[in-house]
Tab-separated table of C-alpha atoms in Angstrom:
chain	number	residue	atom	x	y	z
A	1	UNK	CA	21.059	14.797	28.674
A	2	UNK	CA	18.546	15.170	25.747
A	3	UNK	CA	19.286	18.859	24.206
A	4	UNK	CA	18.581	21.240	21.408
A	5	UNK	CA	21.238	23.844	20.842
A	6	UNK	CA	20.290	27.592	18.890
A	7	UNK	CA	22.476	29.814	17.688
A	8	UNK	CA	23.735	31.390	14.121
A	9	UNK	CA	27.706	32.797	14.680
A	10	UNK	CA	31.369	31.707	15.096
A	11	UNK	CA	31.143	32.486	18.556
A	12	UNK	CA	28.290	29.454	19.260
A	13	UNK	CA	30.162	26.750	17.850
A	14	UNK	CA	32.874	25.674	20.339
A	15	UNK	CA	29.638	25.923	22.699
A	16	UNK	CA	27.840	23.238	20.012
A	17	UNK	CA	31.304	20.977	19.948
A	18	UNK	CA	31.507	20.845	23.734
A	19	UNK	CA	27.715	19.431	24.539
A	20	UNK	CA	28.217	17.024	21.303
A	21	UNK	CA	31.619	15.796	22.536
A	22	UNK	CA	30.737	15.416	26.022
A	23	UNK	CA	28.064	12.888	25.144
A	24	UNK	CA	25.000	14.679	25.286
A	25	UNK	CA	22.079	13.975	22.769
A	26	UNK	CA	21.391	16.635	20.593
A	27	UNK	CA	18.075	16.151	19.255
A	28	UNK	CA	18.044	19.645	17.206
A	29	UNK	CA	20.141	22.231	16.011
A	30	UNK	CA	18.652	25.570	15.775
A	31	UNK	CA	20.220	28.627	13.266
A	32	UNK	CA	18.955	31.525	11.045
A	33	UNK	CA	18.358	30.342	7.700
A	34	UNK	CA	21.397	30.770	5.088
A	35	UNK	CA	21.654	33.945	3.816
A	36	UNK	CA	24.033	35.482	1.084
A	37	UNK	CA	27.465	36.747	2.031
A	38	UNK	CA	31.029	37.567	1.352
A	39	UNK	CA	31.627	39.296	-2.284
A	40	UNK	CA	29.597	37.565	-4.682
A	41	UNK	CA	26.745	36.885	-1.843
A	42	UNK	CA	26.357	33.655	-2.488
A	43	UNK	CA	23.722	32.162	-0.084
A	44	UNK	CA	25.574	29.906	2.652
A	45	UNK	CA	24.718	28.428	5.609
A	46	UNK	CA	26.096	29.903	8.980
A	47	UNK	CA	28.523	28.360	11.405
A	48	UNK	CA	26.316	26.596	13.626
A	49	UNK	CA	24.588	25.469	10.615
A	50	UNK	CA	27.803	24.326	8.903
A	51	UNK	CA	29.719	22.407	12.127
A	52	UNK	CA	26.130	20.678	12.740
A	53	UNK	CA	25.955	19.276	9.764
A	54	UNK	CA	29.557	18.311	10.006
A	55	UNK	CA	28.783	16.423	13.512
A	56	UNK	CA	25.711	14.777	11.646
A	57	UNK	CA	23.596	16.717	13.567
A	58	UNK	CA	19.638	17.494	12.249
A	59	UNK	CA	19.494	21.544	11.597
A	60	UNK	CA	16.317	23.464	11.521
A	61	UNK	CA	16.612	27.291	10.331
A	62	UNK	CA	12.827	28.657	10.872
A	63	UNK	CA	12.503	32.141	9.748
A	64	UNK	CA	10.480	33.109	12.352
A	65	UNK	CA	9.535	31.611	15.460
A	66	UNK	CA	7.108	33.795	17.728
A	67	UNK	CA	3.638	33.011	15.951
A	68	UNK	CA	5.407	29.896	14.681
A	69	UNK	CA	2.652	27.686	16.276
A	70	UNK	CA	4.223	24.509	14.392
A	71	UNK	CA	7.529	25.262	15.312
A	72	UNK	CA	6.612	25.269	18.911
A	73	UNK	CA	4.833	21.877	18.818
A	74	UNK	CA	7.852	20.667	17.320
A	75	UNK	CA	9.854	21.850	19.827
A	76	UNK	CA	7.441	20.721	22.448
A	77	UNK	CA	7.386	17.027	20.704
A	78	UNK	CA	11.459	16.690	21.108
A	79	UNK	CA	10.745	15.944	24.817
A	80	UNK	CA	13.953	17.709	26.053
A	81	UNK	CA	15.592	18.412	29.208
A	82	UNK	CA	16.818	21.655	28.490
A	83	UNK	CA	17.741	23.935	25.399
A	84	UNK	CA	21.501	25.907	25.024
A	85	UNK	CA	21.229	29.447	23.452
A	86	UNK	CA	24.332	31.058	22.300
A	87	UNK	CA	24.138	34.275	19.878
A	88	UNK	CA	20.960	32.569	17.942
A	89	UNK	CA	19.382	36.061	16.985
A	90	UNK	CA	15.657	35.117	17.112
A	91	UNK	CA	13.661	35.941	20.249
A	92	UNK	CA	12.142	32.187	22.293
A	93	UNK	CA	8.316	32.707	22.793
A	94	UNK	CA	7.120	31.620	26.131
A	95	UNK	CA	6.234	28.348	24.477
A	96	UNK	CA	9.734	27.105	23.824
A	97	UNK	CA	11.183	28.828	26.912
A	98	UNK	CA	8.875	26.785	28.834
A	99	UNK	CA	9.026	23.071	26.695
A	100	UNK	CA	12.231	21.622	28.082
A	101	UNK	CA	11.838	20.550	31.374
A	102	UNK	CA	14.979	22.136	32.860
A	103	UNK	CA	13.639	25.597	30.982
A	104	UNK	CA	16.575	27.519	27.862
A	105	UNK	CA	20.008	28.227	29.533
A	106	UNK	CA	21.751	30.678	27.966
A	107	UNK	CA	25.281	31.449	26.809
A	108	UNK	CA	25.403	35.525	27.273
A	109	UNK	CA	29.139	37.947	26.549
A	110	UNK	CA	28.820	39.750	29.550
A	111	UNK	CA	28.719	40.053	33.567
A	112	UNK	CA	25.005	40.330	33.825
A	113	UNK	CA	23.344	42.716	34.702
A	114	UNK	CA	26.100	44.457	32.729
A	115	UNK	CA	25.867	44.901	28.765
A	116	UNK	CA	22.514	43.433	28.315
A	117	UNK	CA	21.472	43.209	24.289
A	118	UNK	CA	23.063	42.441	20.974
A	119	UNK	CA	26.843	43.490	21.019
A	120	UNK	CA	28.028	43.183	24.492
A	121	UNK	CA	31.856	42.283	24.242
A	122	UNK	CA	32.093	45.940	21.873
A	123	UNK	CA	30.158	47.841	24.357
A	124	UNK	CA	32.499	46.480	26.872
A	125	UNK	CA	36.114	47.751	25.067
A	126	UNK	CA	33.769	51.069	23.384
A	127	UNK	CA	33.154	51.955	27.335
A	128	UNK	CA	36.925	51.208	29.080
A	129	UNK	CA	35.881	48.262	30.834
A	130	UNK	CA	38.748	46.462	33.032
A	131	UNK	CA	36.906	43.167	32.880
A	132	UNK	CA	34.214	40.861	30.957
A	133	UNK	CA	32.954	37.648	30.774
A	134	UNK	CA	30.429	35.400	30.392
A	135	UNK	CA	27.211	34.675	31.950
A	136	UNK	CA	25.142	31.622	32.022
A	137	UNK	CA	21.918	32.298	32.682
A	138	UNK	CA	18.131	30.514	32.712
A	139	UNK	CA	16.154	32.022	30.115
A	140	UNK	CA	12.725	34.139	30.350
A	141	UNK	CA	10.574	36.826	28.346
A	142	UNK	CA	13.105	39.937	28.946
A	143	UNK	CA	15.984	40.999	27.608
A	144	UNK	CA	18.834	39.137	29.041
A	145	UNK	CA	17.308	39.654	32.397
A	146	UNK	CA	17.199	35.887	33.543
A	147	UNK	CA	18.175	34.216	36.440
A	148	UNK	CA	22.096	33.337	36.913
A	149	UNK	CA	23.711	29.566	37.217
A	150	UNK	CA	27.409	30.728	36.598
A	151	UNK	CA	29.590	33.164	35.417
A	152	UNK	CA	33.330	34.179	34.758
A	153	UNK	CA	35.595	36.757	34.362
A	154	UNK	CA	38.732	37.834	32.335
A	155	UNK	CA	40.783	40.689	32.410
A	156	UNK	CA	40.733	43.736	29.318
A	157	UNK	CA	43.858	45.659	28.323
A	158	UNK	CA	44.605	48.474	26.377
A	159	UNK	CA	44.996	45.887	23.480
A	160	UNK	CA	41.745	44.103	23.796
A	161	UNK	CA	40.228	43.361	20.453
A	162	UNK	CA	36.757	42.326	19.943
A	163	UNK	CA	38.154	39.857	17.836
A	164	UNK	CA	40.387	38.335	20.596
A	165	UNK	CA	37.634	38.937	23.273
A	166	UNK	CA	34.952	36.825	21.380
A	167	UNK	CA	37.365	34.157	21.053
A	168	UNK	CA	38.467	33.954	24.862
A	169	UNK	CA	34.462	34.127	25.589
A	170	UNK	CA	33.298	31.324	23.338
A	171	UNK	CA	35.738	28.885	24.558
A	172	UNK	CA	35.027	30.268	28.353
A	173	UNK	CA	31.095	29.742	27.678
A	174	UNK	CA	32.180	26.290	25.665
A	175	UNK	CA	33.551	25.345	29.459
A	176	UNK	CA	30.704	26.483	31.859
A	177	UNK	CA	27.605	25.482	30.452
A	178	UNK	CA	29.006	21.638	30.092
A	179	UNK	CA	29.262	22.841	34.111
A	180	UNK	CA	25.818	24.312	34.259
A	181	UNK	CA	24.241	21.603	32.885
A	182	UNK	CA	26.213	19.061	35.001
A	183	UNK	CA	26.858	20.238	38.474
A	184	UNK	CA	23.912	19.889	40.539
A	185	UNK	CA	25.016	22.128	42.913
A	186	UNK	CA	24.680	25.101	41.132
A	187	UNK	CA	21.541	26.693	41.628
A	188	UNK	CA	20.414	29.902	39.715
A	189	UNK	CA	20.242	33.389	41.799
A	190	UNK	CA	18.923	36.707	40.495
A	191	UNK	CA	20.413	38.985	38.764
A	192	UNK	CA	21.582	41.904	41.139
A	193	UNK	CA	18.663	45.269	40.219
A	194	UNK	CA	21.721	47.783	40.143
A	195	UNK	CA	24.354	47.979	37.446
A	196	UNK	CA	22.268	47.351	34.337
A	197	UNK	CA	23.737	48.511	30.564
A	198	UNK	CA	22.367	47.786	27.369
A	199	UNK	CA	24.624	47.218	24.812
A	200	UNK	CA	23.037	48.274	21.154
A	201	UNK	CA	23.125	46.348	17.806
A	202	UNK	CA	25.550	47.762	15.613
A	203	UNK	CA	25.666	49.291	12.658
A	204	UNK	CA	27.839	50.242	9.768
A	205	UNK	CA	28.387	53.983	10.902
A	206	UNK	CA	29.585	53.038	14.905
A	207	UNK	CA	32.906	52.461	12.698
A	208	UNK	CA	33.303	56.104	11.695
A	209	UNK	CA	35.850	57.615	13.060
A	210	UNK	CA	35.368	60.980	14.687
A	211	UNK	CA	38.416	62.735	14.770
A	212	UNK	CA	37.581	65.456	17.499
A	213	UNK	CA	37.436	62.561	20.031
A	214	UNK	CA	39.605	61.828	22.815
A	215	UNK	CA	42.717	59.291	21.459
A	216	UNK	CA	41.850	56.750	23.778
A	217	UNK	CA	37.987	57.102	23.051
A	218	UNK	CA	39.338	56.501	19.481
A	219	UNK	CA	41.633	53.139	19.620
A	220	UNK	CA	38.802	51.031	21.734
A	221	UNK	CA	36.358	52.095	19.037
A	222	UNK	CA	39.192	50.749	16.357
A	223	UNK	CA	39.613	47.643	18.807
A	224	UNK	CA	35.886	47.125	19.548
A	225	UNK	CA	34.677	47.291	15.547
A	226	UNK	CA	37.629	44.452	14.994
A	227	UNK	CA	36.219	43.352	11.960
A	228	UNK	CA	33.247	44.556	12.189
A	229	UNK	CA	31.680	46.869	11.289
A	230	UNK	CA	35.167	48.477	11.192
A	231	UNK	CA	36.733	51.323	11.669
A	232	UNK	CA	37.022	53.630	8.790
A	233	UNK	CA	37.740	57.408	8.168
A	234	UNK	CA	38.038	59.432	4.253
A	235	UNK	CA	40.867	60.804	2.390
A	236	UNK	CA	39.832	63.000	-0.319
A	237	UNK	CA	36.663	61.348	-0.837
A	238	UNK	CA	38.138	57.828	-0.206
A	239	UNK	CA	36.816	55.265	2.353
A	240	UNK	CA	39.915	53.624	4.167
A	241	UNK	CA	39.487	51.146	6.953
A	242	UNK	CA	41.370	50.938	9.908
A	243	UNK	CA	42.646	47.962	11.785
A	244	UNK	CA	44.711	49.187	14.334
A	245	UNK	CA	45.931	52.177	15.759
A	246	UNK	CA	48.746	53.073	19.034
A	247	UNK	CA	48.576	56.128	21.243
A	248	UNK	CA	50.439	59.020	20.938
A	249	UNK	CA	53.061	60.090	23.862
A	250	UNK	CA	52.214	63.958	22.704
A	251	UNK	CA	49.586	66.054	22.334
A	252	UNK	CA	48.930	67.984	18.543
A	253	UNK	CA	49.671	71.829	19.220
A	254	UNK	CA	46.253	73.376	19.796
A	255	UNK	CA	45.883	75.180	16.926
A	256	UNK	CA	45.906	72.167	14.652
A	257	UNK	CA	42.603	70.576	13.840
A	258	UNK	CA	41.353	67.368	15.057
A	259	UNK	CA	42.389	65.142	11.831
A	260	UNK	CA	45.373	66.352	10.810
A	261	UNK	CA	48.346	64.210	9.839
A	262	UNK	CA	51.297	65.626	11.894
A	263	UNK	CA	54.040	63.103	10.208
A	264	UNK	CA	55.118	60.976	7.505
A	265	UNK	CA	54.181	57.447	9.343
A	266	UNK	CA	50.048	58.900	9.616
A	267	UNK	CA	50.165	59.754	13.418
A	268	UNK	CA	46.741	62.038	13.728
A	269	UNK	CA	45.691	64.677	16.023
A	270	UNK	CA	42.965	64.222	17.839
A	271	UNK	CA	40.053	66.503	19.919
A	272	UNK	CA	42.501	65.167	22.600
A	273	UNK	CA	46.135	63.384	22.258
A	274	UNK	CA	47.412	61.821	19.244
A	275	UNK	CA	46.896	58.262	17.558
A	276	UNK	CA	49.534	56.480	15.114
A	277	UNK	CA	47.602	54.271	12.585
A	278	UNK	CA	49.398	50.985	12.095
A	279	UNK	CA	47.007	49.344	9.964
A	280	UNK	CA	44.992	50.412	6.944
A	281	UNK	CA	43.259	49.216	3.889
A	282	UNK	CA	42.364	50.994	1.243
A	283	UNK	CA	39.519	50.105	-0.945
A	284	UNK	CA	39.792	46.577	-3.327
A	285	UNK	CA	42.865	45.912	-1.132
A	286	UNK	CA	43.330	43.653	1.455
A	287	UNK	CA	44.277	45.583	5.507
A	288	UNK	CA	48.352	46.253	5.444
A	289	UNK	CA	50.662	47.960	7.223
A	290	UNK	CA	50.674	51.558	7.770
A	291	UNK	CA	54.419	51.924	6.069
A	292	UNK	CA	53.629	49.471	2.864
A	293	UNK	CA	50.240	51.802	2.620
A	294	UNK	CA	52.538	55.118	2.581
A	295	UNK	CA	54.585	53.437	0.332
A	296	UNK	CA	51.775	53.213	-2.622
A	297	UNK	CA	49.749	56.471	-1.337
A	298	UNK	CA	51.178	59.833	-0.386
A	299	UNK	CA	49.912	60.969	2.807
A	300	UNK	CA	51.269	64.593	3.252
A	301	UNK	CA	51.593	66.328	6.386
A	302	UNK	CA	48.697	68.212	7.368
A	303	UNK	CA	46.241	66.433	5.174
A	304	UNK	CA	42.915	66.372	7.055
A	305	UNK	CA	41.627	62.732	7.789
A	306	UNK	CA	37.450	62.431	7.611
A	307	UNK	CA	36.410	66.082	5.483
């Protein structure tokens, strides 16, 4: 089958490696254009970009593609039967929804209608979910609200990361669009009209830590910012991250404040139960364990966390 494949992050590329090594011909591989990052922010080329180039594969990184009348001819010209989004980050105008003759399919982090938008496996571990999965689904003008071919779930835990989530869902939407495109008896149905989330873009401040929050509330918002935008709280000033925290068994007597370290291995009282921090960085240091951090930085009890 004669493809183009868009998208920009990690979580595309095992989607990109399956179509290539199952023998389909990709004429064009879609991504944002490099940008600069890490440290010194030198410009580089995203994932997508990077493994296409690695499979030989010609890139195109268009800044912009709804008045992009050129780009759309282009696409038009490739002559495709169908197009594979995964996490590309620019919006299709009708024109390229429409070019390929089997329409865009795709690759979405969620159980449509559930956690439509930009981050929907940390909406799913923010809100308590006990499942996700992946969607794939035939592309129109609205937000995520296209018809369905095929979807999947797994099961969360209490120790769901959004790190280990987006892993498990781009190999799982690696596997079922190879089946989407394949199998022709899947046909697409409509997404059901009850049920539908939105799950936000993020931003650097969904990782502050509010301390008067519930404990639980607290570790999935530590597990759903895993890495980013992390989790982070102050200490006299000081911005430390958090990687990963474990709930109390007890709740913080009530007249201590939501904050407060209670002991000398940084468990925290919170609006409601407790949370033990097991993993911290402090800044121009790389993340550690909460007993090699006490061992460089003196945490007393009943220091206040986030004043």
């Amino acid at each position: 089958m004669r493809l183009a494949f868009m998208g920009t992050p990690d979580f595309a590329v095992p989607a990109l490696s399956a179509l290539h090594a199952a023998g389909h011909e990709i004429a064009a591989v879609y991504s944002q254009p490099p940008r600069p990052a890490g440290r010194g922010q030198a410009v580089r080329p995203s994932p997508v970009h990077n493994a296409a180039e690695a499979l030989g594969l010609p890139v195109r990184v268009p800044t912009r593609l709804r008045t992009n009348v050129a780009e759309h001819e282009f696409f038009r010209s490739l002559e495709l039967d169908a197009a594979v989004v995964a996490a590309y980050g620019l919006i299709l105008p009708g024109a390229m929804l429409q070019a390929p003759r089997r329409g865009c399919l795709n690759i979405h982090a969620s159980l449509l209608p559930r956690w439509r938008g930009a981050a929907p496996i940390q909406a799913a571990i923010l809100a308590g979910d006990s499942e996700s999965g992946v969607t794939i689904m035939q592309m129109d003008e609205g937000l995520d609200t296209g018809a369905m071919l095929l979807s999947e779930h797994i099961a969360l835990t209490d120790r769901t990361t959004a790190t280990s989530l987006h892993d498990d869902l781009a190999a799982m939407g690696a596997r079922l669009v190879i089946s989407a495109l394949t199998d022709p008896s899947i046909a697409p149905h409509p997404q059901p009209e009850d049920g539908v989330t939105y799950a936000a873009r993020l931003t650097r401040e969904d990782g502050r830590v509010a301390w008067d929050h519930d404990a639980a509330a607290i570790d999935r918002q530590i597990r759903a910012m895993t890495p980013w935008p992390g989790s982070f709280t102050t200490l006299d000033g000081v911005v430390l991250k958090i990687g990963a925290a474990e709930m109390g068994t007890a709740e913080a007597p009530a007249d201590i404040p939501a904050g407060t370290v209670l002991d000398t291995a940084l468990a925290i009282a919170c609006g409601r139960g407790t949370l033990r921090i097991t993993r911290i960085q402090r800044p121009g240091r790389g993340m550690m364990d909460a007993d090699a951090f006490l061992r460089g930085q003196a945490v007393p009890i009943g220091t206040r966390l986030g004043t």
